[in-house]
Coordinates of C-alpha atoms in Angstrom, one line a residue:
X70 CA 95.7 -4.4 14.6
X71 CA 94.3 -1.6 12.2
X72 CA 90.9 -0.9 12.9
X73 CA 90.6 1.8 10.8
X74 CA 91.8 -0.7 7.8
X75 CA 89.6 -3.2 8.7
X76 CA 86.5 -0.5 8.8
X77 CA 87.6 0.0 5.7
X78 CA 88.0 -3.1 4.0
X79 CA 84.4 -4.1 5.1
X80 CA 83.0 -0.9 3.4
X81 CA 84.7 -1.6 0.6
X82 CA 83.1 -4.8 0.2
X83 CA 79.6 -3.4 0.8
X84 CA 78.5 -3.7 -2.6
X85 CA 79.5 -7.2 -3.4
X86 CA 77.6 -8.5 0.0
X87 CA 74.8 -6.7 -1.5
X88 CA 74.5 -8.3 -4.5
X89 CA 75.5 -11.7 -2.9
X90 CA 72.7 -11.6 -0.6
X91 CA 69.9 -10.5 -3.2
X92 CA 71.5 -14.0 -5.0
X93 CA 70.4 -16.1 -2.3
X94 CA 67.9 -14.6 -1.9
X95 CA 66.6 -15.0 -5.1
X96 CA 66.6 -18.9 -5.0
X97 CA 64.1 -20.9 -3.0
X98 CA 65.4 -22.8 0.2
X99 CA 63.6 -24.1 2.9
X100 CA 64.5 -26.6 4.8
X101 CA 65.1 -30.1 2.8
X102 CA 65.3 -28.2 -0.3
X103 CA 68.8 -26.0 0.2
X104 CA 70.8 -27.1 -2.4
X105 CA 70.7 -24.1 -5.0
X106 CA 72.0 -21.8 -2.1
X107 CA 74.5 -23.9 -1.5
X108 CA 75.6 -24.0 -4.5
X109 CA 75.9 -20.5 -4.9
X110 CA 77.4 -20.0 -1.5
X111 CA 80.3 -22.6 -2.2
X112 CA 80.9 -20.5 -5.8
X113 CA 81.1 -16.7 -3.8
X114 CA 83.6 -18.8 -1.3
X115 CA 85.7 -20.4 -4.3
X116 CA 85.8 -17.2 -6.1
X117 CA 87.0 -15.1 -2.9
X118 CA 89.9 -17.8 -2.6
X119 CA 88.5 -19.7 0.2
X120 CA 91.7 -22.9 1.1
X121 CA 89.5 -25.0 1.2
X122 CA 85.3 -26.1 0.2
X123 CA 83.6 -28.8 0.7
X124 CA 79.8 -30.0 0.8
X125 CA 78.6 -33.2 3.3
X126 CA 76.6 -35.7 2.8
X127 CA 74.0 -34.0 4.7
X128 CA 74.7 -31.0 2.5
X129 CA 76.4 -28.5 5.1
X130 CA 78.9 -25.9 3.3
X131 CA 82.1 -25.5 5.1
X132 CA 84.6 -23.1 3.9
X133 CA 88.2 -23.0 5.4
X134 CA 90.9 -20.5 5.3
X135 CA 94.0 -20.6 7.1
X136 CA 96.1 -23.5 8.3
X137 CA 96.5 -23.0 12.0
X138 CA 95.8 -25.6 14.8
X139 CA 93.3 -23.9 16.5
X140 CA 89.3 -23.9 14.4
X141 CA 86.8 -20.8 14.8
X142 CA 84.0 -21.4 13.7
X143 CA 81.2 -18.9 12.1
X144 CA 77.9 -20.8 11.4
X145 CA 75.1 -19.4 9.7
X146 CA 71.6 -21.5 8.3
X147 CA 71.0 -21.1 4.6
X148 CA 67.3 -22.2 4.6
X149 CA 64.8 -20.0 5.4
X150 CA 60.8 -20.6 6.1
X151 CA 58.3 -20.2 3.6
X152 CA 56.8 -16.6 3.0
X153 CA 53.3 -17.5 4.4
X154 CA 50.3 -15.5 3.2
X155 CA 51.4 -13.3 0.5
X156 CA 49.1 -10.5 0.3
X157 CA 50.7 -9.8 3.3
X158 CA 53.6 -9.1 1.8
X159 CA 54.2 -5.5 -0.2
X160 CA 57.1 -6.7 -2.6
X161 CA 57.9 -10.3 -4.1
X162 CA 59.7 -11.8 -1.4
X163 CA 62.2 -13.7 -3.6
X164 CA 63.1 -10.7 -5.6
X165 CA 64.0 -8.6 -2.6
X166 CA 64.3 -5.3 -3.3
X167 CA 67.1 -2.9 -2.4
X168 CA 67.4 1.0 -1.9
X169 CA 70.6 3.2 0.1
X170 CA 70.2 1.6 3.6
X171 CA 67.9 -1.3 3.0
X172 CA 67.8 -5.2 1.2
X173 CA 64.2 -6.5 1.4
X174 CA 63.3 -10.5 1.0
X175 CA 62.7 -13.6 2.7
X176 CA 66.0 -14.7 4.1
X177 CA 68.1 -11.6 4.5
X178 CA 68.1 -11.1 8.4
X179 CA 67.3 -14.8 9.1
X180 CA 69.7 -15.5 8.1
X181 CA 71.7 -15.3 5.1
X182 CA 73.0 -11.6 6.1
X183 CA 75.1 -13.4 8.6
X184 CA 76.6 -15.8 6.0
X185 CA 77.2 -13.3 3.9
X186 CA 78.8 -11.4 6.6
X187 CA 80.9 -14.2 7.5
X188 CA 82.3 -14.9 3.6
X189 CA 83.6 -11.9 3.6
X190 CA 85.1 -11.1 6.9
X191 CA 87.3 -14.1 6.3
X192 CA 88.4 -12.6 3.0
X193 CA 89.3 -9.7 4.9
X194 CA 91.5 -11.5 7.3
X195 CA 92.9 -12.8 4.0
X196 CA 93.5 -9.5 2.5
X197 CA 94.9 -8.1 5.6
X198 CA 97.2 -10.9 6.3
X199 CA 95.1 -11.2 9.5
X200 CA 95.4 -15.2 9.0
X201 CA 98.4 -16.8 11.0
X202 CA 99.8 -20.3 11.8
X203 CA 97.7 -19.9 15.2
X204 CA 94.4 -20.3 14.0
X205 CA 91.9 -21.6 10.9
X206 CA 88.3 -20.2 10.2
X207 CA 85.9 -22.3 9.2
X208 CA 82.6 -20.3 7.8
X209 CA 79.3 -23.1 7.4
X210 CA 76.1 -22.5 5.6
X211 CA 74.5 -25.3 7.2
X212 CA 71.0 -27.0 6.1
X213 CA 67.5 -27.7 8.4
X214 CA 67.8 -25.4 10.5
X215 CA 64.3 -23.9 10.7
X216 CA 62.8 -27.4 10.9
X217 CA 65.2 -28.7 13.5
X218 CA 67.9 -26.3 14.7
X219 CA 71.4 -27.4 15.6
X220 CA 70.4 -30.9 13.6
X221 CA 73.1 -30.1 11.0
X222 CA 75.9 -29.4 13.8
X223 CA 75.6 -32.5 15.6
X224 CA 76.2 -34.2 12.4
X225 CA 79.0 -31.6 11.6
X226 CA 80.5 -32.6 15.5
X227 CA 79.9 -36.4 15.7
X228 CA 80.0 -37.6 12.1
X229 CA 82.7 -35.3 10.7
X230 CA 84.2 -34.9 13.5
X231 CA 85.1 -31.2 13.0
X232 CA 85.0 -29.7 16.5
X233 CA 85.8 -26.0 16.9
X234 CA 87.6 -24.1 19.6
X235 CA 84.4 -21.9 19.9
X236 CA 81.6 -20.6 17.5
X237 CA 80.3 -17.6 16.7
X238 CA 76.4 -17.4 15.8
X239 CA 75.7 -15.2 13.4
X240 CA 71.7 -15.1 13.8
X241 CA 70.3 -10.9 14.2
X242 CA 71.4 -9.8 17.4
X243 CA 70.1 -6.3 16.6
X244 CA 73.9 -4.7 16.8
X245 CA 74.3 -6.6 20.0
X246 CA 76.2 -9.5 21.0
X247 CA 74.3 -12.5 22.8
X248 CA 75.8 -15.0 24.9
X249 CA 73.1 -17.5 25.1
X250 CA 69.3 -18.4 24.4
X251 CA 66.6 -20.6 26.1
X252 CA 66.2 -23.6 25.3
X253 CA 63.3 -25.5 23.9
X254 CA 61.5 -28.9 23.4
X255 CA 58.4 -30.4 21.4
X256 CA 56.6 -32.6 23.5
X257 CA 53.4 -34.8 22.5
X258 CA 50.4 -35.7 24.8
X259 CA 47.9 -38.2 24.3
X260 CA 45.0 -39.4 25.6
X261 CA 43.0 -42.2 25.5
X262 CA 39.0 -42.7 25.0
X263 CA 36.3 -45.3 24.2
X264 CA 34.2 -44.9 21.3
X265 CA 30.1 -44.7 21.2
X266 CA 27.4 -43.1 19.4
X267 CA 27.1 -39.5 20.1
X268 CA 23.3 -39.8 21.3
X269 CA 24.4 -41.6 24.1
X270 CA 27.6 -40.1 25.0
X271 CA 27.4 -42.1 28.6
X272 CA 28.3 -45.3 27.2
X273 CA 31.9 -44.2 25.8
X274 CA 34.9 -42.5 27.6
X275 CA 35.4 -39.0 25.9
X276 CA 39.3 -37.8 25.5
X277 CA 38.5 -34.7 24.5
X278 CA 36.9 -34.0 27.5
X279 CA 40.3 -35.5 29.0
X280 CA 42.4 -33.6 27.7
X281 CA 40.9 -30.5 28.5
X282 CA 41.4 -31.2 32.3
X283 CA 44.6 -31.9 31.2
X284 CA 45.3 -28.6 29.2
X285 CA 44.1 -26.8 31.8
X286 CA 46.4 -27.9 34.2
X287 CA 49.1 -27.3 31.2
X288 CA 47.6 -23.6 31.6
X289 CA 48.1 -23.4 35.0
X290 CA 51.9 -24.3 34.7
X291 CA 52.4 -21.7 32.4
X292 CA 50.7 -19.2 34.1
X293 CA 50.6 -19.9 38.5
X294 CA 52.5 -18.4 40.7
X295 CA 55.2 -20.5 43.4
X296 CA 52.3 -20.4 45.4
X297 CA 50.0 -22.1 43.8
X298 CA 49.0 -26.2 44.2
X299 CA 50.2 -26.4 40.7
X300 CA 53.5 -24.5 40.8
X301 CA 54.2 -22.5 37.8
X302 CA 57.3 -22.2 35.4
X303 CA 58.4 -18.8 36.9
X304 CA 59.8 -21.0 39.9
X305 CA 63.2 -21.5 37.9
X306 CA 64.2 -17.8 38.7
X307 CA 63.8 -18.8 42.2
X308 CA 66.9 -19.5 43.9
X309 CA 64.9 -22.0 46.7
X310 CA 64.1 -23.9 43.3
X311 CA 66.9 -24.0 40.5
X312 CA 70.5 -23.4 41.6
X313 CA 70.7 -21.9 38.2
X314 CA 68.8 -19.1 39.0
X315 CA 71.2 -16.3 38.0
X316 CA 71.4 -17.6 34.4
X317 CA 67.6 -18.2 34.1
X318 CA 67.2 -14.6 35.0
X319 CA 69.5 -13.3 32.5
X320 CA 67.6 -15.9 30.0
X321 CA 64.0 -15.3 31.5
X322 CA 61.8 -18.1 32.6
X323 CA 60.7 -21.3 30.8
X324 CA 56.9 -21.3 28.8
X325 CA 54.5 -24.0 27.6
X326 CA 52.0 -23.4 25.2
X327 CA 49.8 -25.7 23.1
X328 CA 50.6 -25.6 19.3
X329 CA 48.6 -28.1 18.1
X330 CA 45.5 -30.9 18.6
X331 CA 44.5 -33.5 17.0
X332 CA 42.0 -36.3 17.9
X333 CA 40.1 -39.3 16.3
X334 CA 36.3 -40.5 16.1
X335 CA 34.1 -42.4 13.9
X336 CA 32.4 -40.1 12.9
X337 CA 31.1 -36.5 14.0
X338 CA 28.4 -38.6 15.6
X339 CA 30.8 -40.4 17.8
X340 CA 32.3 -39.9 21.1
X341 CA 36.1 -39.2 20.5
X342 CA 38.1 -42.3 21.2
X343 CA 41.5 -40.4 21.2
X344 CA 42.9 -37.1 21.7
X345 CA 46.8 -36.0 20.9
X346 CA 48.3 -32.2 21.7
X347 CA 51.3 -30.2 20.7
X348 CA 53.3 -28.3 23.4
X349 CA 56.2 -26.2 22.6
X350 CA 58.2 -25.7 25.8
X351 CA 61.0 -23.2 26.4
X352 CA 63.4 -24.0 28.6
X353 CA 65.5 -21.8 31.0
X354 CA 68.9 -22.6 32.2
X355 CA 68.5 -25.3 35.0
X356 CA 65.6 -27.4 33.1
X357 CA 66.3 -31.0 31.1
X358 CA 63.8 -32.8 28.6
X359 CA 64.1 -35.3 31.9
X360 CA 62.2 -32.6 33.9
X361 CA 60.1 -31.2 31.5
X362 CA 58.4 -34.0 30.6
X363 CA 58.0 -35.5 34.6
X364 CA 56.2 -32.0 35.1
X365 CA 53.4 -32.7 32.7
X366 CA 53.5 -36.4 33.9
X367 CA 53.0 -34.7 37.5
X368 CA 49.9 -32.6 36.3
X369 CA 46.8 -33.5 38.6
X370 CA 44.4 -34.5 35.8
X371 CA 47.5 -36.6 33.9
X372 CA 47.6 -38.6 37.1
X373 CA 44.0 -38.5 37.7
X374 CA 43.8 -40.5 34.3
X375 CA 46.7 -42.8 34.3
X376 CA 47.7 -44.9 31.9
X377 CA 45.4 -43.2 29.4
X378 CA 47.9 -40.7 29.0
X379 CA 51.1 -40.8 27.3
X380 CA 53.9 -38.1 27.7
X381 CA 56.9 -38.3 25.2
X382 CA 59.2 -36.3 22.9
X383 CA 58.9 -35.6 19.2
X384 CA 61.9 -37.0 17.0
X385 CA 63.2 -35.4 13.6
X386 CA 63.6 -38.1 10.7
X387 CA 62.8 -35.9 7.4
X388 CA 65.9 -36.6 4.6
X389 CA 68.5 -33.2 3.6
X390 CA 68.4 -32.2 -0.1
X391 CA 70.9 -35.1 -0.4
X392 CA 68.7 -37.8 0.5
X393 CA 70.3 -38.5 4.2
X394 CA 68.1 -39.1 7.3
X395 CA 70.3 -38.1 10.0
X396 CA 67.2 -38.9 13.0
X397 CA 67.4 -36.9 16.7
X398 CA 65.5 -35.9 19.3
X399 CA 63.4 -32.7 19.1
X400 CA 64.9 -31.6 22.1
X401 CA 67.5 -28.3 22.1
X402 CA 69.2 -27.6 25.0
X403 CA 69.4 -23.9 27.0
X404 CA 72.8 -22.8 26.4
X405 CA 74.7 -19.4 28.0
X406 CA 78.5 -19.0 28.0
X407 CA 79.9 -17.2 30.8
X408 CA 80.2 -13.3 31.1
X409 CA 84.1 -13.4 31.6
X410 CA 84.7 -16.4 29.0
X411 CA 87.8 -15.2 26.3
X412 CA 84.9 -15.7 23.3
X413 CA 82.9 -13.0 24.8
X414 CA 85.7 -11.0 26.3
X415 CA 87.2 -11.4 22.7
X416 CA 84.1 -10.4 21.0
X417 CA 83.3 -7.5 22.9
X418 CA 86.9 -6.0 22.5
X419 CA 86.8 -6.2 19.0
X420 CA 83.0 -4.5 18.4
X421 CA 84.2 -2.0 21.1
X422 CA 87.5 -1.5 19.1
X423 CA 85.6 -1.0 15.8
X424 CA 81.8 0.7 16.9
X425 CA 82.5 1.6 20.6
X426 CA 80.4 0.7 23.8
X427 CA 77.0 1.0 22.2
X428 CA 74.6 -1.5 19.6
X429 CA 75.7 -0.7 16.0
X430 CA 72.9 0.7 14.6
X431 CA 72.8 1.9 10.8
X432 CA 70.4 4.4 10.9
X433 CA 67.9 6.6 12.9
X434 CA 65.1 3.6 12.7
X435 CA 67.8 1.2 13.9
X436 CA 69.1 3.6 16.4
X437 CA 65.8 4.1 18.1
X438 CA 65.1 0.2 19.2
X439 CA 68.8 -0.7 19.5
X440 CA 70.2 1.6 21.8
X441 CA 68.0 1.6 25.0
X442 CA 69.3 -2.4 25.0
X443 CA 72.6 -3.7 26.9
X444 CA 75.0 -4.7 24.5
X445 CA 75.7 -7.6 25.5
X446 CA 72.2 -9.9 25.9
X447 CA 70.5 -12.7 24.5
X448 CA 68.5 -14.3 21.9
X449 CA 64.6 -14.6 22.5
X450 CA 64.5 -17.3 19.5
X451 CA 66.4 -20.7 19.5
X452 CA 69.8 -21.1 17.4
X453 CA 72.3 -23.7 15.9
X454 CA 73.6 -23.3 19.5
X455 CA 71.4 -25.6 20.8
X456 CA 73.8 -28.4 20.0
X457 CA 77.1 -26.7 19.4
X458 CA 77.2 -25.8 23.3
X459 CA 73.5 -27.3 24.4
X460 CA 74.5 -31.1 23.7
X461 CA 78.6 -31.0 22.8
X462 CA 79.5 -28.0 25.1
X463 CA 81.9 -26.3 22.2
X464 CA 81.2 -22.5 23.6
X465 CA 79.3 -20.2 20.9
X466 CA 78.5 -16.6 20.9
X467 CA 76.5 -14.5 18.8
X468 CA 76.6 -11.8 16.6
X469 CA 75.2 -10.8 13.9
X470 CA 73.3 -8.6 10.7
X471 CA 69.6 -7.9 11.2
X472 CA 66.8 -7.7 13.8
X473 CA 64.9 -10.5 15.5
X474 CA 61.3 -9.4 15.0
X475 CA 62.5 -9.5 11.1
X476 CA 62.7 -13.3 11.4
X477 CA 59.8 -15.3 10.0
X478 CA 58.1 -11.7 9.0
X479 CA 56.6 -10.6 6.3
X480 CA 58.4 -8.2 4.3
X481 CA 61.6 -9.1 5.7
X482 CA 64.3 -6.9 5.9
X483 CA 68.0 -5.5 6.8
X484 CA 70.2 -3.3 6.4
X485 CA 73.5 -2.9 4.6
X486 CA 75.3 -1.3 7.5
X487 CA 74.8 -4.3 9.1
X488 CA 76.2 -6.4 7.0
X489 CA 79.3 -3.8 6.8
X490 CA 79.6 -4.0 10.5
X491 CA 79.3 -7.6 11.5
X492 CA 82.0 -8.5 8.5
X493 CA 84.3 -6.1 10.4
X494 CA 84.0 -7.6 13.5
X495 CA 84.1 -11.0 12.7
X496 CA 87.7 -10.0 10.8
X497 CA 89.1 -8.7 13.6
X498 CA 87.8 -11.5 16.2
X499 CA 90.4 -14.5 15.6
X500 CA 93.6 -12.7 15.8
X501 CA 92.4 -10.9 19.2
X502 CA 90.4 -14.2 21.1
X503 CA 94.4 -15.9 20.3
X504 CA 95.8 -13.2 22.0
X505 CA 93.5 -13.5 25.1
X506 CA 94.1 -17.1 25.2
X507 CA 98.1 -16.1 25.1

């Protein structure tokens, strides 16, 4: 394999990926309202001589080229999440802007850099007759993400049945690769109460004041010790508690926080009669929905009130840009593939083959943040491989264009280097991850 060519190839494509991106970019898609993008991602792929394109009912793109038994996969999420406040932002976030190192606008590290990316490293395999009989590449721009990640893969997995060898994520690993991500889970609490009038508060049963027993205990399990009556999440990097220790250190421990409350009364002269909270948890390797929701069940002041409180899971039900309600859990699954597994053996051969041993960084800002990191980590954030290797077990790994503190940012950002680099490496991965299975 020619390195050098392939460097080449991806530089020479620099332009096109720029203006590509500040296309996407320049049409509105969160999640539920996708379809422009995809539209013009499935016109760049046609164009570029994809084999094969095709949108599903849930409105996933999937472009194919090559023939060969064996599917690689390269997923990226075309929606993107709102811009928030504007004045916080200095530019218009749809019309992006662009200078000799930078694209700016909502969308470009998280994540359409990484499609971009993607589109055109499999036109280089094409133009460099990298493509064999061994192997096909599918590239996706898939839908929902930010509202409920890896919802568009199982429907990919179980309903098209299109089930890859492995998958490569390609979220911003800041010039790294990342071989796996904590998991995480929405889980709803509520309490119970009985109404009164608010001059005599004795007569009624207050859940507000319920749930604050309960949310301080919630607290506590975020933030105690092993040591403590109520034994905090850090336990999971204890080998005496998780057999899965070494991979929740690599992953760092699990978190709950509350994210939301809600409650009902009468009126604002009224005792409360109900009370309802928000928790996003993050999961480390060794923790199941099963156990996270039996430790809030477990809490002291959940048992203390009984059946006045109810501990469940969230569940996802709002209909694609198509129209299809495709319902699931809002649960997503820790994942981490193995150090020695051939996706990440193969993936870290071919960036050390194109960029050596070190992040790719594009310039002295990048530089300065990447390369004091391992090269080989993890994500903080939660990916499409919550259910590609989470629920189904296909192996994923990640690379790709951007930073992670750009996602969800104002005045987004990232850098054409980037999207250089990752469109190399993803050329060059197919043809070497056959040889390692060889």
């Amino acid at each position: 394999m020619d390195f050098t060519k392939i460097k080449e190839a991806a530089a020479g494509y620099g332009q096109a990926m720029t203006r590509f991106l500040r296309d996407l970019v320049r049409i509105p898609g969160e999640s539920c309202g996708e379809k422009g993008k995809v539209e013009r991602a499935a016109a760049e792929m046609r164009e570029l001589g994809f084999d094969r394109v095709e949108i599903d009912p849930m409105g996933n793109l999937l472009g194919f080229m090559g023939t060969g038994k064996t599917l690689i996969a390269f997923d990226g999420h075309i929606d993107n999440v709102g811009v928030g406040n504007r004045d916080n932002w200095t530019f218009d976030p749809f019309e992006g802007y662009e200078n000799g190192d930078e694209i700016g606008g909502r969308g470009v590290s998280d994540q359409q850099g990484g499609i971009v990316s993607a589109v055109y490293g499999a036109k280089i395999m094409k133009d460099l007759g990298l493509l064999n009989d061994q192997y096909t590449v599918l590239v996706t721009a898939t839908v929902q993400e930010e509202d409920c990640d890896g919802l568009c893969w199982q429907y990919i997995i179980k309903e098209s049945g299109i089930k890859p060898e492995f998958v490569v994520i390609t979220e911003p690993t800041d010039g790294g690769i990342y071989r796996g991500q904590r998991g995480r889970m929405e889980i709803r609490v509520d309490v119970k109460g009985v109404s009164c009038h608010g001059s005599a508060p004795e007569r009624g049963d207050n859940a507000i004041y319920k749930m604050a027993d309960v949310l301080q205990d919630v607290r506590a399990l975020n933030e105690n010790g092993t040591d403590a009556g109520i034994k905090g999440l850090v336990k999971m990097l204890d080998e005496a508690y998780n057999p899965h220790w070494k991979e929740a250190r690599f992953l760092g421990r699990g978190t709950v926080t509350v994210s939301e409350i809600f409650f009902t009364s009468p009126s604002r002269c009224a005792v409360a009669d109900s009370c309802s909270v928000s928790l996003d948890r993050r999961m480390t390797a060794g923790e199941t929905w099963e156990s996270c929701l039996d430790e809030i069940r477990a809490l002291p002041a959940a048992k203390k009130y009984g059946g006045d409180v109810t501990v469940s899971m969230y569940q996802y039900g709002r209909p694609a840009y198509t129209g299809l309600i495709y319902p699931i859990e809002c649960y997503f699954p820790t994942w981490v593939i193995p150090e020695g597994h051939p996706a990440t053996k193969a993936m870290e051969k071919a960036f050390n083959s194109l960029y050596g041993g070190k992040r790719f960084s594009a310039n002295a800002e990048t530089e300065e943040t990447r390369h004091a990191r391992p090269l080989t980590d993890k994500w903080t954030f939660s990916t499409n491989g919550v259910t590609i290797m989470g629920r189904n077990g296909i192996p994923c790994i990640g690379f790709g264009p951007g930073a992670e503190a750009q996602a969800h940012a104002p005045n987004e950002k990232t850098w054409k280097q980037d999207l250089v680099a990752a469109a190399a490496v993803y050329a060059a991965l197919p043809a070497i991850y056959v040889s390692y299975k060889e």
